[in-house]
Short mmCIF file of C-alpha atoms and ligand atoms in Angstrom, two decimals:
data_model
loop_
_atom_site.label_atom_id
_atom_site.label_comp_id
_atom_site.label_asym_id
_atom_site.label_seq_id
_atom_site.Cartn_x
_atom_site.Cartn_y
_atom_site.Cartn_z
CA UNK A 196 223.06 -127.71 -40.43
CA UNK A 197 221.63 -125.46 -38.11
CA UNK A 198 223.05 -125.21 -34.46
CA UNK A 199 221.63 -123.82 -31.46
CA UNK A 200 223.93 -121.73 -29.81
CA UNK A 201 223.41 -118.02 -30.65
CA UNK A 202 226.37 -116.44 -31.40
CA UNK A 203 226.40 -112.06 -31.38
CA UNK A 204 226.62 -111.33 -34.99
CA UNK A 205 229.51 -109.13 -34.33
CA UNK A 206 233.12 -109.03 -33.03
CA UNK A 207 234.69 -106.57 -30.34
CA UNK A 208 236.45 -103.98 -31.87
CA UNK A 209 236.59 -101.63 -28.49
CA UNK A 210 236.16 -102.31 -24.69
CA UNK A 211 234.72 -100.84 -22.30
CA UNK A 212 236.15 -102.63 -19.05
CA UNK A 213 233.77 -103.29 -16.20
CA UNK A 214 234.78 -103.41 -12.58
CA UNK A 215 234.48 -105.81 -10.13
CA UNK A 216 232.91 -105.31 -6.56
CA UNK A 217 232.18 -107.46 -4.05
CA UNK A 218 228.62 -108.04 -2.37
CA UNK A 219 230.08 -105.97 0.63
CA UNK A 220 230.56 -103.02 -1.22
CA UNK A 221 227.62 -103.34 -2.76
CA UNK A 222 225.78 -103.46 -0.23
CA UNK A 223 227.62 -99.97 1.31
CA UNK A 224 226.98 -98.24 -2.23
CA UNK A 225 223.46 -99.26 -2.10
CA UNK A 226 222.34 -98.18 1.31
CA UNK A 227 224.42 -94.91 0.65
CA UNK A 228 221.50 -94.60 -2.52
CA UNK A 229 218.98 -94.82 -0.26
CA UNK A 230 218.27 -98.06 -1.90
CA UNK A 231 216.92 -96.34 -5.31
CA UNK A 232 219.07 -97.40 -8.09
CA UNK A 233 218.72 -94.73 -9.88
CA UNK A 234 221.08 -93.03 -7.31
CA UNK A 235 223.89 -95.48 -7.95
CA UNK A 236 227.20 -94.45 -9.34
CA UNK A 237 227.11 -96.75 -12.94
CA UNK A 238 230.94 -97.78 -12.47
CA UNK A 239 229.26 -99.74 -9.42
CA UNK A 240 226.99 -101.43 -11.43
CA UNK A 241 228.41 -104.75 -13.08
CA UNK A 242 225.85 -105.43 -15.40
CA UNK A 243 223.61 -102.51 -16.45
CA UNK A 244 219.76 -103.79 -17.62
CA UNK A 245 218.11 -100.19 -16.18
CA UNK A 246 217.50 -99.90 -19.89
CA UNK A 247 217.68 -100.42 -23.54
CA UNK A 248 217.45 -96.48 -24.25
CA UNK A 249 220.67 -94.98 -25.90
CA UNK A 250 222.76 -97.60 -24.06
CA UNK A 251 224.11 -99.91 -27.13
CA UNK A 252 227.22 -100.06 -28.46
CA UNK A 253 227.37 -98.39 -31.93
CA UNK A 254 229.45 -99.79 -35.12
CA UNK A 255 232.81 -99.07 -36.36
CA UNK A 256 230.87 -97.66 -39.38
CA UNK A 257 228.76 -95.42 -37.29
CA UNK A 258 231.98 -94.17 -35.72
CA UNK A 259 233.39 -93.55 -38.43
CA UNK A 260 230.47 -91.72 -40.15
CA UNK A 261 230.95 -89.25 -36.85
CA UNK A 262 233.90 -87.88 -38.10
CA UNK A 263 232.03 -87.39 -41.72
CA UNK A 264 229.43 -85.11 -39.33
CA UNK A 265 229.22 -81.44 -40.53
CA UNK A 266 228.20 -78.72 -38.42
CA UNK A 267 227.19 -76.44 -40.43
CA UNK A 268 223.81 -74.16 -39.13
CA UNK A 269 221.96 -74.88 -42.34
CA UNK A 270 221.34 -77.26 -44.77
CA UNK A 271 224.31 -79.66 -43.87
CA UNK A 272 224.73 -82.63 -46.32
CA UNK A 273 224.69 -84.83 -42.54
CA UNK A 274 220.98 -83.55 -42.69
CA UNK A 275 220.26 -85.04 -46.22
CA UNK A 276 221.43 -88.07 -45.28
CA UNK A 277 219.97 -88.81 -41.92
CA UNK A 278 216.54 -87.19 -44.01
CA UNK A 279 216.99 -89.39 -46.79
CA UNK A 280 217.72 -92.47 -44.45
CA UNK A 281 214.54 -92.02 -42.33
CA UNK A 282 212.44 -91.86 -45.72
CA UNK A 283 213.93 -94.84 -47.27
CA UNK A 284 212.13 -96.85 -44.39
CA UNK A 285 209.35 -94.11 -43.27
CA UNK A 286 208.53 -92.36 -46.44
CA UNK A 287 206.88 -89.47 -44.86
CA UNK A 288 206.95 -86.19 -46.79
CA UNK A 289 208.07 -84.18 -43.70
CA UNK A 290 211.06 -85.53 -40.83
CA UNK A 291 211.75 -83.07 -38.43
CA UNK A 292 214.66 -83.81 -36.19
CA UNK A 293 214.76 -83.86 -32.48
CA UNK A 294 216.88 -84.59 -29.40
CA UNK A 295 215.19 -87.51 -28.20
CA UNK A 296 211.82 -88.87 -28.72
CA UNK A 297 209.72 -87.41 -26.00
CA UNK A 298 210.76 -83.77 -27.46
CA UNK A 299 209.15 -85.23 -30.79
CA UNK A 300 206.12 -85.73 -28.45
CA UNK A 301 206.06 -82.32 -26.78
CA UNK A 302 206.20 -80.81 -30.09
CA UNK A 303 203.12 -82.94 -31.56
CA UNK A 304 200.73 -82.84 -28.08
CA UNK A 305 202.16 -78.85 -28.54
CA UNK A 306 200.11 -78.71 -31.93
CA UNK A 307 197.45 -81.38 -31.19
CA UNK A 308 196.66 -81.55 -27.93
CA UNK A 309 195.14 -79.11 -25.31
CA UNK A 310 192.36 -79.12 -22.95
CA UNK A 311 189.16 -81.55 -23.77
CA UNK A 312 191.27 -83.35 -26.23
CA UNK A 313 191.17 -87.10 -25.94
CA UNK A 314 194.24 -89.14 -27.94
CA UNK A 315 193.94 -92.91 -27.42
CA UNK A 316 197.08 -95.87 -27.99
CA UNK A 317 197.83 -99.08 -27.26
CA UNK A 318 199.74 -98.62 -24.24
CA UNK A 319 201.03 -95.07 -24.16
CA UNK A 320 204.58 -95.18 -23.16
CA UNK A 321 205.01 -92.44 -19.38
CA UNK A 322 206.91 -89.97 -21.24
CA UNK A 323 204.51 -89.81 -24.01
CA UNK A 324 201.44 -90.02 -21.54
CA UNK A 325 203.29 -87.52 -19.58
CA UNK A 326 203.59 -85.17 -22.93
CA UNK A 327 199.46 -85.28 -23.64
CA UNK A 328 198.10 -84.79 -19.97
CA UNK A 329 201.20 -82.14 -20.02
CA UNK A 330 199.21 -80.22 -22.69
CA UNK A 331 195.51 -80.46 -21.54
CA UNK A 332 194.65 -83.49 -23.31
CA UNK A 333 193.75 -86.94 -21.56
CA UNK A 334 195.50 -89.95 -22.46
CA UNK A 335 193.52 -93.31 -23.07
CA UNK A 336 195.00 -97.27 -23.20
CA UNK A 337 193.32 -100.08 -25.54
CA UNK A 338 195.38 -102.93 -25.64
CA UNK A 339 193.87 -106.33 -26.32
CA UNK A 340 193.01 -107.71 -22.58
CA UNK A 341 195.55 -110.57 -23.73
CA UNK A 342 198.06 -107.78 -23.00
CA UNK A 343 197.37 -107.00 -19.31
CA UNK A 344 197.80 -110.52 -18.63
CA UNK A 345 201.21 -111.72 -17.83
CA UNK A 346 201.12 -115.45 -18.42
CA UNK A 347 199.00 -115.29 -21.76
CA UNK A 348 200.51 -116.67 -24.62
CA UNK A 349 199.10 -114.62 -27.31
CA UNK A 350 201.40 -113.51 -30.04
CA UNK A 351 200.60 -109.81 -30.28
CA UNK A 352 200.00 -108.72 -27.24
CA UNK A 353 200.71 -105.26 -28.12
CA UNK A 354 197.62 -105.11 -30.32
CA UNK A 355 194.87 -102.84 -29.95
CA UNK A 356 191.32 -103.26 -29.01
CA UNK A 357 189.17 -102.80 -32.14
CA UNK A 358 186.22 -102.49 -30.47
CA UNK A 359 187.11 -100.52 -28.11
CA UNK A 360 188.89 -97.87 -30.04
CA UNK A 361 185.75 -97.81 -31.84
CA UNK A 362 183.36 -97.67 -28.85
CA UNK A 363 185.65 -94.97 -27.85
CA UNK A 364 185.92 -92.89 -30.99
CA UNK A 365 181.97 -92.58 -31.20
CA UNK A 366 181.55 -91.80 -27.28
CA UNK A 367 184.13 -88.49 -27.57
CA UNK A 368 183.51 -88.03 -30.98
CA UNK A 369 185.81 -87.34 -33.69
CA UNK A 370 186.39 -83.47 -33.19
CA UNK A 371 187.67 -84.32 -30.12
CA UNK A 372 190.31 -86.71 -30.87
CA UNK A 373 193.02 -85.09 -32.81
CA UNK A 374 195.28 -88.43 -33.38
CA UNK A 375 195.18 -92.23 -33.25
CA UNK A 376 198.43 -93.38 -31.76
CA UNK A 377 200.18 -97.09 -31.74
CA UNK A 378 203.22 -97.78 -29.62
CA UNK A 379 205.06 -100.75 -31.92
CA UNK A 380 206.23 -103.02 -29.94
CA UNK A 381 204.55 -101.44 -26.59
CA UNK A 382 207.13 -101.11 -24.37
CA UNK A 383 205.00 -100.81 -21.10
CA UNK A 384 203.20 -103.53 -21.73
CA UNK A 385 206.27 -105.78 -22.04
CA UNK A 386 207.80 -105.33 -24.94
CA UNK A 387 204.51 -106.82 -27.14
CA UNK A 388 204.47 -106.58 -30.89
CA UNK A 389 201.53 -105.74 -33.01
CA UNK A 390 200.57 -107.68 -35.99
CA UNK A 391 200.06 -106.20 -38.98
CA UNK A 392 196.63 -107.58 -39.43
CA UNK A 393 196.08 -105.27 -36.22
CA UNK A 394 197.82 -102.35 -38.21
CA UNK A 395 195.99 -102.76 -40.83
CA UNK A 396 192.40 -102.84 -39.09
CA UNK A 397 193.36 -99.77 -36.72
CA UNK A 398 194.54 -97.84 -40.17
CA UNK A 399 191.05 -98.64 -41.95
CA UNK A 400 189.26 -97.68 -38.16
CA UNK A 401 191.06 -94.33 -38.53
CA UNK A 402 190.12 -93.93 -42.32
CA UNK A 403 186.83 -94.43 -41.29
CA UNK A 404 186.24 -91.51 -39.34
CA UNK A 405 188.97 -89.56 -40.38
CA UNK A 406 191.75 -89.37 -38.17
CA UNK A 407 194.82 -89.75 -38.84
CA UNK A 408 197.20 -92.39 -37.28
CA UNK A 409 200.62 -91.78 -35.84
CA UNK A 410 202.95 -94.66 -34.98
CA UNK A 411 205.36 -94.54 -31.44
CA UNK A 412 207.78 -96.29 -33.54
CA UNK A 413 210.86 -96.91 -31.14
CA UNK A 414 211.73 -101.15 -31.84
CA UNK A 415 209.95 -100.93 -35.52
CA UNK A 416 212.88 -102.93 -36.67
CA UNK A 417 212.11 -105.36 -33.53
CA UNK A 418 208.37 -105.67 -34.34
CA UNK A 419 208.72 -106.26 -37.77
CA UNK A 420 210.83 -108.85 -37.14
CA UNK A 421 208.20 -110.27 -34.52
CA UNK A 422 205.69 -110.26 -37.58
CA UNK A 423 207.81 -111.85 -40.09
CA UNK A 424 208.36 -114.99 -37.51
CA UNK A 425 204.92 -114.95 -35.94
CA UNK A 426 202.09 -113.80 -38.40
CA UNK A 427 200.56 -115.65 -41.30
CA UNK A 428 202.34 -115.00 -44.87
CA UNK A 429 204.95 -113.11 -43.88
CA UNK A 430 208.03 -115.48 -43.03
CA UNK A 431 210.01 -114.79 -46.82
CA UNK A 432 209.71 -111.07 -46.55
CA UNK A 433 212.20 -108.08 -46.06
CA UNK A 434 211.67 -106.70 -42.59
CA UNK A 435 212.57 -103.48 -44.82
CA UNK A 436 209.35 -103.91 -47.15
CA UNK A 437 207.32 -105.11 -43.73
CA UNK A 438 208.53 -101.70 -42.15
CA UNK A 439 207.58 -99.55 -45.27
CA UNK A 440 204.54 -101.11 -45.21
CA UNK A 441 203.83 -100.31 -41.79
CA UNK A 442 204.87 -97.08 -42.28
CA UNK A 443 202.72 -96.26 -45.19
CA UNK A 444 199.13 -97.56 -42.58
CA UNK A 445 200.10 -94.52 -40.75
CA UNK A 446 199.59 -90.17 -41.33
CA UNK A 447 203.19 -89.69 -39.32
CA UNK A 448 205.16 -91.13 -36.19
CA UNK A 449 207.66 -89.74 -33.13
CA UNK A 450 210.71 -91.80 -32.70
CA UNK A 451 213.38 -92.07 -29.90
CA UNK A 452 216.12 -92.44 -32.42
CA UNK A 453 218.23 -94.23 -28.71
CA UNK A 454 216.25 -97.48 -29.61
CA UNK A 455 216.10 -99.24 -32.80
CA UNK A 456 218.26 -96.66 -34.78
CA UNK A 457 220.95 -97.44 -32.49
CA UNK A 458 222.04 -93.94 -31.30
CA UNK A 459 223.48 -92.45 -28.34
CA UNK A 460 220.65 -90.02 -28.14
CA UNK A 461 218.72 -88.72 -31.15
CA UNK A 462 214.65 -88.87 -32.40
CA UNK A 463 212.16 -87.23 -34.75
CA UNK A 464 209.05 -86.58 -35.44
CA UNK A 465 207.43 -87.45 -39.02
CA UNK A 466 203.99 -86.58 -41.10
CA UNK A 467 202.51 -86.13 -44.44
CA UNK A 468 200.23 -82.78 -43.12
CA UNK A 469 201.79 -79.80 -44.72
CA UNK A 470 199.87 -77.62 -41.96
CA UNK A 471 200.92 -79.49 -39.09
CA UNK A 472 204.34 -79.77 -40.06
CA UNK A 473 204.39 -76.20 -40.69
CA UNK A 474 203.24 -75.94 -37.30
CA UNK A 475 205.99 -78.38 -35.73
CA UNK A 476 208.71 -77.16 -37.18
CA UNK A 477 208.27 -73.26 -35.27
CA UNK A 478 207.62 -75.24 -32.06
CA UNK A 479 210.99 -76.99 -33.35
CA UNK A 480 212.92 -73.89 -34.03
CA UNK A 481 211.48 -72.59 -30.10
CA UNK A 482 212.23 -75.64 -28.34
CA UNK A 483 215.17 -77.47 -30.18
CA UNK A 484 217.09 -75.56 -33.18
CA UNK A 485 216.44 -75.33 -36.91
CA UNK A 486 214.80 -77.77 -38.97
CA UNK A 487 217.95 -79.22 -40.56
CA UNK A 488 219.76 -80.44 -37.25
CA UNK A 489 216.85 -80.12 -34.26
CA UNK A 490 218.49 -81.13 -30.88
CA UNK A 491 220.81 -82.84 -32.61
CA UNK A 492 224.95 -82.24 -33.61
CA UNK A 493 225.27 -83.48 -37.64
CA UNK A 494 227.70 -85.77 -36.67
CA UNK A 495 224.75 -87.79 -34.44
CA UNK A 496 222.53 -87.40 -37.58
CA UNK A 497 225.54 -89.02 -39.37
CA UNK A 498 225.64 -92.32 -37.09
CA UNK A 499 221.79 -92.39 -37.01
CA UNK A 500 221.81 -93.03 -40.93
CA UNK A 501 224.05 -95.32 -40.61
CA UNK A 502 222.20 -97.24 -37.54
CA UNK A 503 219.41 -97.30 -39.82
CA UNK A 504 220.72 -99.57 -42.04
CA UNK A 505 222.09 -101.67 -39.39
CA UNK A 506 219.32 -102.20 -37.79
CA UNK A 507 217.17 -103.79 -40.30
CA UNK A 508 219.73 -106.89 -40.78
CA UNK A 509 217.92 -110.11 -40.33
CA UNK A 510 221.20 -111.66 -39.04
CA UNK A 511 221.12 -108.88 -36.08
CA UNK A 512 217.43 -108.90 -35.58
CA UNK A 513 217.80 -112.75 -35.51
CA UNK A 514 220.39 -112.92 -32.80
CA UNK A 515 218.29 -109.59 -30.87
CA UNK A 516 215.22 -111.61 -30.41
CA UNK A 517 216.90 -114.92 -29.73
CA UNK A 518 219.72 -113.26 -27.39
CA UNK A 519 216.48 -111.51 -25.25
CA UNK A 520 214.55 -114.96 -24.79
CA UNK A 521 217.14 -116.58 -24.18
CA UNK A 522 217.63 -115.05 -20.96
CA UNK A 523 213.80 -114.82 -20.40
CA UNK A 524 213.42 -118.79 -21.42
CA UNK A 525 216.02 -119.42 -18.67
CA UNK A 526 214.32 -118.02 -16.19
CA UNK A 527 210.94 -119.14 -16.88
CA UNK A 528 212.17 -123.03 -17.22
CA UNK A 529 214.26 -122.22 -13.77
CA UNK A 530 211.06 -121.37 -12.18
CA UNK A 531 211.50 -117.71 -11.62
CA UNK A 532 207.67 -116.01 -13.07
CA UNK A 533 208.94 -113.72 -16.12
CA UNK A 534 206.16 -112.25 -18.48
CA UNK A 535 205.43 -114.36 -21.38
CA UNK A 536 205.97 -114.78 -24.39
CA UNK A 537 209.29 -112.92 -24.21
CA UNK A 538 209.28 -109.52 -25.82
CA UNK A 539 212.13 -107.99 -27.99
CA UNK A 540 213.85 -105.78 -25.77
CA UNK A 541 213.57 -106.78 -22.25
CA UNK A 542 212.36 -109.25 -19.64
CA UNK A 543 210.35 -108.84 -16.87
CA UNK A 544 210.11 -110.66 -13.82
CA UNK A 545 206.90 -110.88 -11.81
CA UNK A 546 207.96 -110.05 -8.09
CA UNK A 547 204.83 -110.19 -7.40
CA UNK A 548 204.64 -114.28 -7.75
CA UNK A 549 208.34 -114.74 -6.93
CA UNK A 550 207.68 -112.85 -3.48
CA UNK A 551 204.27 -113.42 -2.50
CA UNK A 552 205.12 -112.75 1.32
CA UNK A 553 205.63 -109.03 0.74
CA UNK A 554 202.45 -106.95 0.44
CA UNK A 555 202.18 -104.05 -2.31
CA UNK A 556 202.91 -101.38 -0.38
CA UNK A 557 206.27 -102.89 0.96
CA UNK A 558 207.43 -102.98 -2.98
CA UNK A 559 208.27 -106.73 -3.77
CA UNK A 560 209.62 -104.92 -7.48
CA UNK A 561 211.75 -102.97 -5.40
CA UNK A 562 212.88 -105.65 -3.12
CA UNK A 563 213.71 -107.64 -5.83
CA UNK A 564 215.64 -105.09 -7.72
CA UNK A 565 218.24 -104.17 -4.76
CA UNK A 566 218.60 -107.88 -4.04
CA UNK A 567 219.53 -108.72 -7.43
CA UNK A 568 222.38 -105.66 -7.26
CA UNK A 569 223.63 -106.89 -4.17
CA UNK A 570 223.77 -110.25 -4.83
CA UNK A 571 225.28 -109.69 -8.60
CA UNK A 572 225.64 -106.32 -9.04
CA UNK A 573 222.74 -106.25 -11.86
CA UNK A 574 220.61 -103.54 -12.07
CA UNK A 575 216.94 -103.36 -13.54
CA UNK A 576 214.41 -101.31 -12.96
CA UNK A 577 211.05 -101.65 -10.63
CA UNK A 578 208.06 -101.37 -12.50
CA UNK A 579 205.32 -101.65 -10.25
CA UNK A 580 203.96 -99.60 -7.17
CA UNK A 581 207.19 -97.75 -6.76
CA UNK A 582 206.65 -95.77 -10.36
CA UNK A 583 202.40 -96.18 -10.72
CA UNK A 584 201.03 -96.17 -6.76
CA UNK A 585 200.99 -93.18 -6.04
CA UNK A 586 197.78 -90.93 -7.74
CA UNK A 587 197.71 -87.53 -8.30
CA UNK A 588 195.25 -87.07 -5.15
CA UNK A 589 198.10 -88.66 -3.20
CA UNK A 590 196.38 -91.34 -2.39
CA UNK A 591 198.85 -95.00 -2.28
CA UNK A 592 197.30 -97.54 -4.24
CA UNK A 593 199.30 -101.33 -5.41
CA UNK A 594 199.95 -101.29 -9.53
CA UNK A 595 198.29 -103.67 -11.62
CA UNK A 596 201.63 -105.75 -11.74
CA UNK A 597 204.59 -105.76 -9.33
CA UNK A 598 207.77 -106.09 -12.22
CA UNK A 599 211.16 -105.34 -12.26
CA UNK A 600 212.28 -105.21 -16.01
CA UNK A 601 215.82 -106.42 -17.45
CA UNK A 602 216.51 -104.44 -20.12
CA UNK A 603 218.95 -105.57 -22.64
CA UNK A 604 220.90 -102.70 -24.08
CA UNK A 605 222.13 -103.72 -28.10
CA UNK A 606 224.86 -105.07 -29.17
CA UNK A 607 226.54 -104.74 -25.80
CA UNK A 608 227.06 -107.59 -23.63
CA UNK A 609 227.56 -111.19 -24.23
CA UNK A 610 226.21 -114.53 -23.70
CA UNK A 611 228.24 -115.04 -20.72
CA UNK A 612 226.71 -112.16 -19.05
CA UNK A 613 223.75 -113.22 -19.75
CA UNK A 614 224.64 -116.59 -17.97
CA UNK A 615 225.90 -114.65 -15.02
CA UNK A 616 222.50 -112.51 -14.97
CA UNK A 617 221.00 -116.07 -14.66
CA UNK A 618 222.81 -117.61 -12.37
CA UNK A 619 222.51 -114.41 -10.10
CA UNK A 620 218.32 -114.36 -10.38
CA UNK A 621 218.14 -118.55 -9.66
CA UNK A 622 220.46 -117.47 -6.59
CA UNK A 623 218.05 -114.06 -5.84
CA UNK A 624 215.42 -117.21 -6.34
CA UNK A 625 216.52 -119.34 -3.77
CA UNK A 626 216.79 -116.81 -0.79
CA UNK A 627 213.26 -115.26 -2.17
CA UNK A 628 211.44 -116.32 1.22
CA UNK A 629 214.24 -114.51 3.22
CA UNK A 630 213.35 -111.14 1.04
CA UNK A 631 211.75 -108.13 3.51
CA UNK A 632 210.02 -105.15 1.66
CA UNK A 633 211.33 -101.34 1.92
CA UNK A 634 209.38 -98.20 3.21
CA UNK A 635 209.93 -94.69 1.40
CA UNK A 636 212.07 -92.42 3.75
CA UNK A 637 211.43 -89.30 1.06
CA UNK A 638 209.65 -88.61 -2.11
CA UNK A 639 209.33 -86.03 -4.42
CA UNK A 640 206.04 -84.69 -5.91
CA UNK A 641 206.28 -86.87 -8.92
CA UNK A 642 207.86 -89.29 -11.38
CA UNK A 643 208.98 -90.49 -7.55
CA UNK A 644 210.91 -93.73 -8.75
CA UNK A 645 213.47 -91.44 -10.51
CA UNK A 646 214.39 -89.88 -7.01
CA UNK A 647 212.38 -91.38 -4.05
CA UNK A 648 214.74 -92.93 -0.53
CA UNK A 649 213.99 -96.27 0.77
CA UNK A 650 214.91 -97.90 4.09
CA UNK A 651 214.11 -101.75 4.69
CA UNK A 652 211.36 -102.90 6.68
C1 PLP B 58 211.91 -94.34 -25.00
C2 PLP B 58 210.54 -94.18 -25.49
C3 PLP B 58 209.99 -92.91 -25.70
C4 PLP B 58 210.71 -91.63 -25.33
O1 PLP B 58 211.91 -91.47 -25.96
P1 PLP B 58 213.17 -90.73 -25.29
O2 PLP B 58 214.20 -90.75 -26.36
O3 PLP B 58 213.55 -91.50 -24.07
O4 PLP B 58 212.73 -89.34 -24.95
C5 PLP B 58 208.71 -92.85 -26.21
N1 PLP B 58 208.00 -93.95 -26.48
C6 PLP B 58 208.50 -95.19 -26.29
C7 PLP B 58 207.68 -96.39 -26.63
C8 PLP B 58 209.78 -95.35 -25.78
O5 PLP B 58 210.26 -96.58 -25.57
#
């Protein structure tokens, strides 16, 4: 028999305990933020969905592999296996470690990128977008127009344009555009997954002219399990062959190893190109230490391996991608505007259609975000004009969607958080018409969501 509930695939084994305020304090602790919630102290935060980036709880078995972690400066056996872990999934000839995954992207825009270079994606992700322009190069989007709609129901909304990659790649011209890349799932656009059948086409576009094709590959282990439930063919498979076989459409890939690997902080960066990785890895011994431990202590290269096996389980993939639309289902069927379908590691709400009455420029993502900490003490992040309206001229323009994303960090909190979570956004719901917008008392140069003051209107 199968049964409905969805029960985490794990037991506690240690707590974290979580303390209790009332909506009075909050509301003290948030105007003492300046309303940015960012600026909040996280003990003051009941339920933390800001995001899904190095936030999970890790095993018993990755806690335990800590303690195998050795430090030594070179050629530690942690290295070999956090090496020979990435390649059993990613066999790429060269894995270079790094701190996190935008320092995998510095070091590859480093070699690649530079003025009148052009490097197109699906969605490219702000720190990776921030990494190209960063080195001279401009940074181009070609998601399927399915994926800049919010209510579409298309599967793989993270998929790329064909046609307008191609359009694209003959307008700048190949010399000119050093490296394909492909955000899987595309985590500003949702959350999406890409289909293989989209892999596959972009690989063959690249092959084409010639350029080689990096992944973004944070939630690989979510995406392939997106393909194995949604796409043609593929429902008996091992997400571990799906992955390999993803891996082997592309020339290399960066990684924030605080996603899917289910790290505390970690990444690399991985190719085939003996040149480039020559390259890379003195950029890597500038930037972030030698090749055989990067940013990176052995003992975190330790729990990495070990994430990397966890995170490939169908029973926990299962229960991820249930557990996140779950919450997202609830929503939608209790009328609050969410993005659909549900992606894999987050939900986003559209303030935009939940508060109407509050223009652009008053924030209705923000608006929504500090109501739903004072009401429950749940914090998510704006994603909307607060973090895209203001343009390098300095010129205030509204973003093409007002959201505020829920983030779901793994293996971390429960189903009856996630009941509270719901019960506080059909509450935020209710009082939606009462909802006033903010104005920005300060804000830095840029990046201004990070840091910026608000007052209400
Ligand atoms: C998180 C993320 C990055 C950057 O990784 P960090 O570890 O935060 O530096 C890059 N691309 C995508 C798609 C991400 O989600």
């Amino acid at each position: 028999m199968e049964f409905n509930t969805i029960i985490e695939p794990f037991r506690i084994h240690s707590v974290a305990p979580l303390r209790m305020t009332t909506q009075e304090d909050r509301e003290k602790y948030i105007q003492e933020a300046g309303y940015n919630l960012f600026s909040l102290h996280s003990d003051n935060v009941l339920i933390d969905l800001l995001t899904d980036s190095g936030t999970g709880a890790m095993s018993r078995n990755q806690w335990a592999a800590i303690q195998h972690g050795d430090e030594s400066y070179a050629g530690s056996p942690s290295w070999i296996i956090f090496r020979d872990a990435v390649q059993n999934l990613f066999p790429f000839k060269h894995v270079i470690p790094t701190h996190q995954g935008r320092a995998a992207e510095k070091i590859l825009f480093t070699a690649l990128g530079g003025k009148g270079k052009c490097i197109p994606n699906n969605t490219h992700f702000d720190t990776t977008r921030a990494n190209v322009e960063y080195s001279g190069a401009e940074a181009f989007d070609f998601v399927i127009a399915e994926g800049r709609d919010a209510a579409n129901l298309h599967p793989f909304k993270g998929n790329m344009d064909l046609v307008a990659l191609e359009k694209f790649i003959l307008e700048k011209g190949v010399q000119n555009i050093p490296v394909v890349m492909m955000t899987i799932t595309n985590n500003s656009g949702g959350g999406q997954p890409v289909s293989l059948e989209n892999l596959h086409a972009v690989s063959d576009l690249c092959k084409k002219y010639g350029l080689p094709l990096f992944l973004d590959a944070c939630r690989f282990a979510e995406n392939a399990w997106f393909i194995r439930e949604r796409e043609a063919g593929q429902q008996d498979r091992d997400v571990v062959d799906i992955i390999r076989e993803i891996a082997g459409l592309a020339d290399g890939m960066t990684m924030s190893a605080k996603k899917d690997p289910l790290g505390n902080i970690g990444g690399w960066l991985a190719m085939n190109d003996d040149a480039l990785a020559g390259i890379c890895r003195n950029l890597l011994i500038l930037t972030e230490g030698f090749p055989t431990y990067g940013g990176l202590a052995g003992r975190d290269l330790e729990a990495l391996a070990v994430g990397l096996t966890e995170i490939v389980s169908h029973d926990y993939l299962k229960y991820r991608i249930q557990s996140t639309a779950y919450l997202g289902n609830a929503l939608s069927e209790g009328g609050v505007p969410v993005v659909l379908p549900i992606g894999g590691h987050a939900v986003y709400i559209d303030a935009r259609a939940l508060l109407p009455h509050i223009p652009a420029l008053q924030y209705p993502g923000q608006a929504l975000a500090v109501e739903l900490y004072k009401m429950g003490g749940i914090r998510g992040c704006e994603i909307g004009t607060v973090m895209f309206g203001r343009k390098p001229d300095g010129t205030e323009v509204p973003a093409a969607m007002e959201l505020v994303r829920l983030a779901i960090p793994r293996r971390t909190y429960t189903q009856s958080h996630i009941d509270y979570v719901i019960e506080v956004c059909m509450a935020v719901k209710e009082s939606a018409s009462e909802l006033r917008g903010y104005r920005i008392v300060q804000e830095p140069a840029a990046l201004r969501h990070f840091t910026s003051t608000f007052e209400p209107i």
